[in-house]
mmCIF file of C-alpha atoms in Angstrom:
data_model
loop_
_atom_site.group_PDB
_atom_site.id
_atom_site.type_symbol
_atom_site.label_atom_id
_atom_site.label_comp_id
_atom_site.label_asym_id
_atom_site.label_seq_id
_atom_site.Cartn_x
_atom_site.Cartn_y
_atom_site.Cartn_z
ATOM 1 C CA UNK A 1 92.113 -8.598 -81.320
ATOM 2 C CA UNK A 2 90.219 -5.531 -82.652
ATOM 3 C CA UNK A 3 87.269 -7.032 -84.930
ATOM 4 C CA UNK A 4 87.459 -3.379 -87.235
ATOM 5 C CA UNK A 5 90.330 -0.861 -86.755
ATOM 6 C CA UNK A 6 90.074 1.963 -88.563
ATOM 7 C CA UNK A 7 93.006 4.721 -88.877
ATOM 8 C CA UNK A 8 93.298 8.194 -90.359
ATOM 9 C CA UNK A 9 90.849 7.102 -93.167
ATOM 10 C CA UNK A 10 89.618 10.002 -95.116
ATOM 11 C CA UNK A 11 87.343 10.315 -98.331
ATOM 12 C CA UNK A 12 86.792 13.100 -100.895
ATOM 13 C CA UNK A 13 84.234 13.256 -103.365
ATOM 14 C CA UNK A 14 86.290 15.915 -105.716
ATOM 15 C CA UNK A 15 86.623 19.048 -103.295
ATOM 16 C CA UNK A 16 84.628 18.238 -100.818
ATOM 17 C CA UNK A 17 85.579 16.281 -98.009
ATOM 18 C CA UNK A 18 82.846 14.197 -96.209
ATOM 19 C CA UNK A 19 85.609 12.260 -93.698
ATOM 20 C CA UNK A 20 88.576 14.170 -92.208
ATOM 21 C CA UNK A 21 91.454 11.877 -90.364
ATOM 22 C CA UNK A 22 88.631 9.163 -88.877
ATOM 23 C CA UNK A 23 90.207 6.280 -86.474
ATOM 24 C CA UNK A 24 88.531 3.968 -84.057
ATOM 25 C CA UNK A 25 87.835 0.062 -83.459
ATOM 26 C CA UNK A 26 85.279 -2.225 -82.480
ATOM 27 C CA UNK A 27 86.115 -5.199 -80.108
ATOM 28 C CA UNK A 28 84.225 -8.457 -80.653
ATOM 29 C CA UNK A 29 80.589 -8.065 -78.903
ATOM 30 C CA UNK A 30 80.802 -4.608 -78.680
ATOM 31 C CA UNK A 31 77.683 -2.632 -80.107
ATOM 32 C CA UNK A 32 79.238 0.786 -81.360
ATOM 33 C CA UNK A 33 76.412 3.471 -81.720
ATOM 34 C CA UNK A 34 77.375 6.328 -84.346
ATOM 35 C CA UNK A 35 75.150 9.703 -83.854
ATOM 36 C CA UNK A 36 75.576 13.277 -85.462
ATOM 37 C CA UNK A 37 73.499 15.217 -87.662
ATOM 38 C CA UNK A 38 72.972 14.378 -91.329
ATOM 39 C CA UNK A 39 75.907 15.629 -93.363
ATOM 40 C CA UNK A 40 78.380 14.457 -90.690
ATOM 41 C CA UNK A 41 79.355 11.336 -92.754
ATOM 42 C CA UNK A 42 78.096 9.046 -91.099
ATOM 43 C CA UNK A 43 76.747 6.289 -93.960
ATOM 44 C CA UNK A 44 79.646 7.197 -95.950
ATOM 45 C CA UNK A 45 82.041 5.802 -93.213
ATOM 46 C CA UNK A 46 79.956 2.780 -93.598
ATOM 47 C CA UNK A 47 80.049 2.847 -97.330
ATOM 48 C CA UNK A 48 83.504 2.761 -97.146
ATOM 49 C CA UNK A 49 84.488 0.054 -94.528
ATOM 50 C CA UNK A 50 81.375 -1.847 -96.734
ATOM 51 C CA UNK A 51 83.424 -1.394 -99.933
ATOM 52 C CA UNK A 52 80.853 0.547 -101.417
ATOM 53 C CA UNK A 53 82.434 3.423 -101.894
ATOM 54 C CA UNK A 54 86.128 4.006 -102.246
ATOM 55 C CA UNK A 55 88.904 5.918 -99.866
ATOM 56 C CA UNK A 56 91.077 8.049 -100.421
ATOM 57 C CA UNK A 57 93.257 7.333 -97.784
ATOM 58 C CA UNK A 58 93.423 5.748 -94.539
ATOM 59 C CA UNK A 59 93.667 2.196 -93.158
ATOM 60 C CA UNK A 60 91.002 -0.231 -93.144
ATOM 61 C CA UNK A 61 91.243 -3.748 -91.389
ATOM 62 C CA UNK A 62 88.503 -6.069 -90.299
ATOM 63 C CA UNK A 63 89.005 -9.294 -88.296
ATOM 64 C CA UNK A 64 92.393 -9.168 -88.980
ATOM 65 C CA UNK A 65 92.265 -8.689 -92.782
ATOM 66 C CA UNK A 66 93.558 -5.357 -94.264
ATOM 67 C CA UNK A 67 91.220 -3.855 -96.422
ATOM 68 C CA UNK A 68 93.468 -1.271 -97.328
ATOM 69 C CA UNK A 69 96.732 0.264 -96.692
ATOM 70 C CA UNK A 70 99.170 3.431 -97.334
ATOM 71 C CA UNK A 71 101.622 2.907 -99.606
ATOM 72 C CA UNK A 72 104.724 4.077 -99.260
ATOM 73 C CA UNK A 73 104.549 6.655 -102.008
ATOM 74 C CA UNK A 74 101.243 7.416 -99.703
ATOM 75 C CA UNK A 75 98.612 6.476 -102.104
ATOM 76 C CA UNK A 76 95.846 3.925 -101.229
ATOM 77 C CA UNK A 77 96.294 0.923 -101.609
ATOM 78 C CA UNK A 78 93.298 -2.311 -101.591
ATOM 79 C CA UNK A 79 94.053 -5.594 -100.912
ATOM 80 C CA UNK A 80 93.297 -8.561 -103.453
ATOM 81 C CA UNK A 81 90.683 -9.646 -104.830
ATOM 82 C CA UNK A 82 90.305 -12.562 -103.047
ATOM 83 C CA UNK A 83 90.834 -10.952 -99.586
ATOM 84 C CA UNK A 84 88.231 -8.214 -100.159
ATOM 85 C CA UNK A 85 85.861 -10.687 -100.793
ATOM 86 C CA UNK A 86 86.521 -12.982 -97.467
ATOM 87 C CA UNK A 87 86.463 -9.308 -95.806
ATOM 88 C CA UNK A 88 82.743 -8.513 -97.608
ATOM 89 C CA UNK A 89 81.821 -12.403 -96.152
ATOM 90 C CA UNK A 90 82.570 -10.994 -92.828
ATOM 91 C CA UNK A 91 80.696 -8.574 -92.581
ATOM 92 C CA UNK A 92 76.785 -7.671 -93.300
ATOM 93 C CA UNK A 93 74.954 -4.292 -93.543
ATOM 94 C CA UNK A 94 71.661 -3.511 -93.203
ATOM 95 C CA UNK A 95 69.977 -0.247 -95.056
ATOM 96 C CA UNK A 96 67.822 2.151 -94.021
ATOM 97 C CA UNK A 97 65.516 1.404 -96.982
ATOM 98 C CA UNK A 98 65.002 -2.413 -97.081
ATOM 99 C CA UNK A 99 66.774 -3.241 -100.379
ATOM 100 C CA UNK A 100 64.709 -6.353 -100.976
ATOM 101 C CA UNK A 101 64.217 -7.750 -104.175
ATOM 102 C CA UNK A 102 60.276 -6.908 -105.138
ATOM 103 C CA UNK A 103 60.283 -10.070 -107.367
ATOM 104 C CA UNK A 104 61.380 -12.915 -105.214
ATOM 105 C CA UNK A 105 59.433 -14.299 -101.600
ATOM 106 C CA UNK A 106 60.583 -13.155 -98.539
ATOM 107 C CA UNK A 107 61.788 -16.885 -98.557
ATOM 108 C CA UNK A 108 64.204 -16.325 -101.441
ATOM 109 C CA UNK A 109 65.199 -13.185 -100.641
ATOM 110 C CA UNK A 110 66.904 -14.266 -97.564
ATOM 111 C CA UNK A 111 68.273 -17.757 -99.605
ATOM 112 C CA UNK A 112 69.568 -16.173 -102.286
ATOM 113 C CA UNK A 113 72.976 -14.979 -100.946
ATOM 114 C CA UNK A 114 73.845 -17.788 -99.501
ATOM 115 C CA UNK A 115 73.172 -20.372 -102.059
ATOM 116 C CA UNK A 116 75.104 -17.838 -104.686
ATOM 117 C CA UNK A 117 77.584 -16.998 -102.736
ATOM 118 C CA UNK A 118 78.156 -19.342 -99.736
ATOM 119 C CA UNK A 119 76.938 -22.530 -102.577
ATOM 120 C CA UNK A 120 74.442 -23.661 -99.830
ATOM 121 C CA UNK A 121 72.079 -26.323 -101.055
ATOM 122 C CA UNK A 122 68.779 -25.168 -101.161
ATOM 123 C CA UNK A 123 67.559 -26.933 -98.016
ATOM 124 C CA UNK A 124 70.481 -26.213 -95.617
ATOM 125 C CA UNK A 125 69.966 -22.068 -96.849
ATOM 126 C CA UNK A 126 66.331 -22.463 -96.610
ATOM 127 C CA UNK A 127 66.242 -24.078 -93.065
ATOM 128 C CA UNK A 128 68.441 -21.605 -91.932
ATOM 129 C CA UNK A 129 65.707 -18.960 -93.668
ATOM 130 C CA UNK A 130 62.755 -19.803 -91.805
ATOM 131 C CA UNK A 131 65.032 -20.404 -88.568
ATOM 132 C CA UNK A 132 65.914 -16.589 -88.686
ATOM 133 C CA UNK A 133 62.105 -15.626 -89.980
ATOM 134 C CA UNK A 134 61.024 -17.650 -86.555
ATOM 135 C CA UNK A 135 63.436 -15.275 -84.916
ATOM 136 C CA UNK A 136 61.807 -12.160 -86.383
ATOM 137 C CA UNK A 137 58.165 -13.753 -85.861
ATOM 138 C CA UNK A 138 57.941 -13.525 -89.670
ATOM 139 C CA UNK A 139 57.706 -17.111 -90.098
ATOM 140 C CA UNK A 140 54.102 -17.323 -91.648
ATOM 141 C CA UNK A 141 55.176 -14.670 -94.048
ATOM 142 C CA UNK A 142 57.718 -16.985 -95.805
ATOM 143 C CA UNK A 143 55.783 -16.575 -99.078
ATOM 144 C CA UNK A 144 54.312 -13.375 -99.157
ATOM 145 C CA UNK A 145 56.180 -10.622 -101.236
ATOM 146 C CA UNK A 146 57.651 -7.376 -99.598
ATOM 147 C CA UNK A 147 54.981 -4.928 -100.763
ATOM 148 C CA UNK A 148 52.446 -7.205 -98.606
ATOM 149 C CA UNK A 149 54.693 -6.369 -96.043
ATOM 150 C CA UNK A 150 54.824 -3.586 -93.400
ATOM 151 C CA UNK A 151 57.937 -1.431 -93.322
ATOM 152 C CA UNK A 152 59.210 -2.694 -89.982
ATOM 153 C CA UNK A 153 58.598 -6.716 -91.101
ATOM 154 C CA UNK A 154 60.432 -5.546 -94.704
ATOM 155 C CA UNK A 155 63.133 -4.136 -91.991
ATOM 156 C CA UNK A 156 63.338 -7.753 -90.334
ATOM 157 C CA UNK A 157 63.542 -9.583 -93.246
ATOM 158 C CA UNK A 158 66.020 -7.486 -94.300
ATOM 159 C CA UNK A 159 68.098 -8.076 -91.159
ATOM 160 C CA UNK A 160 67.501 -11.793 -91.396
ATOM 161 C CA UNK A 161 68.990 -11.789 -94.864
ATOM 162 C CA UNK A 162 71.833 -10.387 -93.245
ATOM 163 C CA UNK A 163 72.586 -12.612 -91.186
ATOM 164 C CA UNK A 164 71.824 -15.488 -93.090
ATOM 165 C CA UNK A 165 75.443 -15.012 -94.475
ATOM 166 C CA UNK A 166 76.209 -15.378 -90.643
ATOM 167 C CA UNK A 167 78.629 -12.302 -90.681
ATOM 168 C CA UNK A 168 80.997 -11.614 -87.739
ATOM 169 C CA UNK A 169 80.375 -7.797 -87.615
ATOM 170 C CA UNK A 170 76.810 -6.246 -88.537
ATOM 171 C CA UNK A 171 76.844 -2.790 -89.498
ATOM 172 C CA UNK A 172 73.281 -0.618 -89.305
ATOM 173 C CA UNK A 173 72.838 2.768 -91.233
ATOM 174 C CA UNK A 174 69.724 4.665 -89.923
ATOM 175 C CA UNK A 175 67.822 1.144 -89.758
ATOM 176 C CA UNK A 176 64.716 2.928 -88.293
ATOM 177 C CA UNK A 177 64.915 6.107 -90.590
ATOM 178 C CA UNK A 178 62.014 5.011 -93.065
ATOM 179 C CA UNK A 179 59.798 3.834 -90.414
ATOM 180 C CA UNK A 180 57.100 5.615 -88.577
ATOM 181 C CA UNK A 181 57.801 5.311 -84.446
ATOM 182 C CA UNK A 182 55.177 2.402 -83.695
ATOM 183 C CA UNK A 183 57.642 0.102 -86.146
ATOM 184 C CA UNK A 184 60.603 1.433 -85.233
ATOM 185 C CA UNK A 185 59.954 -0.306 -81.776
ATOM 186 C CA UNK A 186 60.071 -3.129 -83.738
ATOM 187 C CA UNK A 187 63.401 -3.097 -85.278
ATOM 188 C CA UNK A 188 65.356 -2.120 -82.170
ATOM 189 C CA UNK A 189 64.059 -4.898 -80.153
ATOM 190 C CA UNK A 190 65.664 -7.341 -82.490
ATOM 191 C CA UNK A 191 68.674 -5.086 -82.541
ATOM 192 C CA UNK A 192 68.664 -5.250 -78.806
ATOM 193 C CA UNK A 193 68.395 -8.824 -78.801
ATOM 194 C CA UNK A 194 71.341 -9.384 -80.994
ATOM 195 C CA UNK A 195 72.866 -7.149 -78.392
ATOM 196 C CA UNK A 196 71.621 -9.359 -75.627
ATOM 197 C CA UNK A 197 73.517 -12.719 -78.048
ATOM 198 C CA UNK A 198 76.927 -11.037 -78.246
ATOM 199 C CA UNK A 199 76.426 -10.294 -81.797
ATOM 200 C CA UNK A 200 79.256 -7.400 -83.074
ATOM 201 C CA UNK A 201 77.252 -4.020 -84.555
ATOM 202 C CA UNK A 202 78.322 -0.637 -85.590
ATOM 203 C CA UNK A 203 74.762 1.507 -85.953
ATOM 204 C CA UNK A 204 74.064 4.623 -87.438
ATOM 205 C CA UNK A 205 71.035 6.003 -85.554
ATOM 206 C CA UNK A 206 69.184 8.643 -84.491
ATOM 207 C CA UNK A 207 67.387 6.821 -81.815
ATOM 208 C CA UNK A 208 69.296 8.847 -78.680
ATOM 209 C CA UNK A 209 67.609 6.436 -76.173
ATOM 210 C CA UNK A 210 68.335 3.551 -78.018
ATOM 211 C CA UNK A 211 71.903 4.422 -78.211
ATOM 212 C CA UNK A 212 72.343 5.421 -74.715
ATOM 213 C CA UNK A 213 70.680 1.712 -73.809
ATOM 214 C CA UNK A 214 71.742 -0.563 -76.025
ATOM 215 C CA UNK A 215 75.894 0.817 -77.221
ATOM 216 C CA UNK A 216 78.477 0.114 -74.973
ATOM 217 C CA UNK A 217 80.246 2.693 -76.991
ATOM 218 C CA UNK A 218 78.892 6.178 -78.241
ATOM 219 C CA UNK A 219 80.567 8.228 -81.717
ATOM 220 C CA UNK A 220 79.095 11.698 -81.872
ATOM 221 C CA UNK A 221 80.820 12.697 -85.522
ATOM 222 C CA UNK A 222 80.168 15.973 -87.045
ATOM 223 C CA UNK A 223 81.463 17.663 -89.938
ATOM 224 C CA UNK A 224 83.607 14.293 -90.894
ATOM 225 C CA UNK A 225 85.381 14.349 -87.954
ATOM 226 C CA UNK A 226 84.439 12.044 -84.452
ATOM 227 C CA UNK A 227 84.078 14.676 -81.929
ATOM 228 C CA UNK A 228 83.249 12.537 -78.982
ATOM 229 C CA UNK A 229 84.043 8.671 -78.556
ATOM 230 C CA UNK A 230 83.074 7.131 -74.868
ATOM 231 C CA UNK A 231 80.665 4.767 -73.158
ATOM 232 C CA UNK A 232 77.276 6.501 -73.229
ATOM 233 C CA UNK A 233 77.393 7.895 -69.563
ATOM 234 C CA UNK A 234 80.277 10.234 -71.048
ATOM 235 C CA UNK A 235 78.710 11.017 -74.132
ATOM 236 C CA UNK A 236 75.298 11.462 -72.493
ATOM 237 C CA UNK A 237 76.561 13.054 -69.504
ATOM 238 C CA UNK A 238 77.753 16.241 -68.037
ATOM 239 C CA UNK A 239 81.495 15.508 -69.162
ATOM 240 C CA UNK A 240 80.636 15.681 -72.858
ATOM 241 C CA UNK A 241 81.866 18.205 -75.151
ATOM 242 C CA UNK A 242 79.637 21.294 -75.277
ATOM 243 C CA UNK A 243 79.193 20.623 -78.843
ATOM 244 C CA UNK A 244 77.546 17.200 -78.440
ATOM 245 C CA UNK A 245 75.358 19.020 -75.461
ATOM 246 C CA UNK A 246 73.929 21.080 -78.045
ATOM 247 C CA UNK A 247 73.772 18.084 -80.318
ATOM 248 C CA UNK A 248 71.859 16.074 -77.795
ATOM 249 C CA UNK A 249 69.492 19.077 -76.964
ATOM 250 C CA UNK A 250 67.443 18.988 -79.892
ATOM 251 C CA UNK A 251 66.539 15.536 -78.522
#
């Protein structure tokens, strides 16, 4: 069973519109890299399967769950409320710019979702915390805040808070984007790790190496439409399109 299908989904912000007829799915353990140039719609396809922004049309399902649906009158349709919110416990997304709460530890930012909204105790959430911070080697910064962090240990903790909420598909958009390259190294070595565990992942990147290492599936999208999908021999390759060549050039 496909952990995210996604059919014919399309969204319009008035005239414009940022994602023309998209459809694809993600198996369980597959890492799905998602390259283009900005503009292609990339985070917005993200936004949408995230439930932060809104379709307009299309079909959405993840782990089995439909998200949304045509209707027979061909409007959009979203499940219930309660089934939108197991979908958003299935699935976590890390941003390109941290997102941590400047107020709270590096401790409580990771506990805080999962006491709220899992009703953890505040032991069991905590020892699961520090079990991800040892993951990240972050566990001596427990209590420090994130400005007396560095960009790529702000990046960890915010992928630790992620999956603190122990989500079956993690989704990435442009993780390394704020970073400067000696801490982007950083953040895809965890990435590749999780890789390495089995863990599901849909990224947005445009790390071209990292793609062509770590996906076992490459989406080159471009003007809200995916104009290549295929392992990243094909993508990368001499078969490709001639529009992802010229893409891939520039890199």
């Amino acid at each position: 069973m496909a952990m995210l299908e996604v059919s014919h989904l399309r969204k319009s912000f008035g005239s414009l519109d940022v994602l023309k007829d998209i459809s694809f799915s993600v198996e369980k353990g597959d890492v799905v890299a998602i390259i283009g140039p900005s503009g292609s719609g990339k985070s917005t396809l993200l936004r949408c399967i995230n439930q932060l922004e809104k379709a307009t049309e299309g079909q959405i399902c993840v782990c089995g769950n439909e998200m949304l649906h045509k209707t027979e009158n061909g409007t959009v349709a979203y499940a219930d409320a309660k089934t939108l919110r197991e979908i958003r416990l299935k699935i976590g997304l890390v941003f390109q710019n941290f997102n941590l709460f400047p107020h709270f530890t590096v401790l409580r930012n990771i506990t805080e979702a999962p006491m709220c909204v899992l009703k953890q105790d505040k032991a069991a959430a905590e020892k699961t915390a520090m079990e991800l911070l040892e993951k990240m080697g972050l566990s001596a910064k427990a209590k420090s805040y994130p400005c007396e962090l560095s960009g790529g240990q702000q990046q960890r903790v915010s992928i630790a808070r992620a999956l603190a909420l122990h989500p079956e598909i993690l989704f990435f958009d442009e993780p390394t984007s704020a970073l400067d390259p000696e801490l982007t190294g950083e953040i895809l070595k965890v990435i590749k790790e999780l890789a390495q565990e089995g863990m599901t992942m849909v990224i947005v990147t445009h790390e071209m190496a990292f793609a062509h290492d770590v996906a076992d599936r490459v989406i080159f999208m471009e003007n809200g439409v995916i104009v290549e999908d295929g392992t990243p021999d094909l993508v990368f390759g001499e078969q490709a399109s001639e529009r992802t060549k010229q893409f891939l050039q520039r890199y």
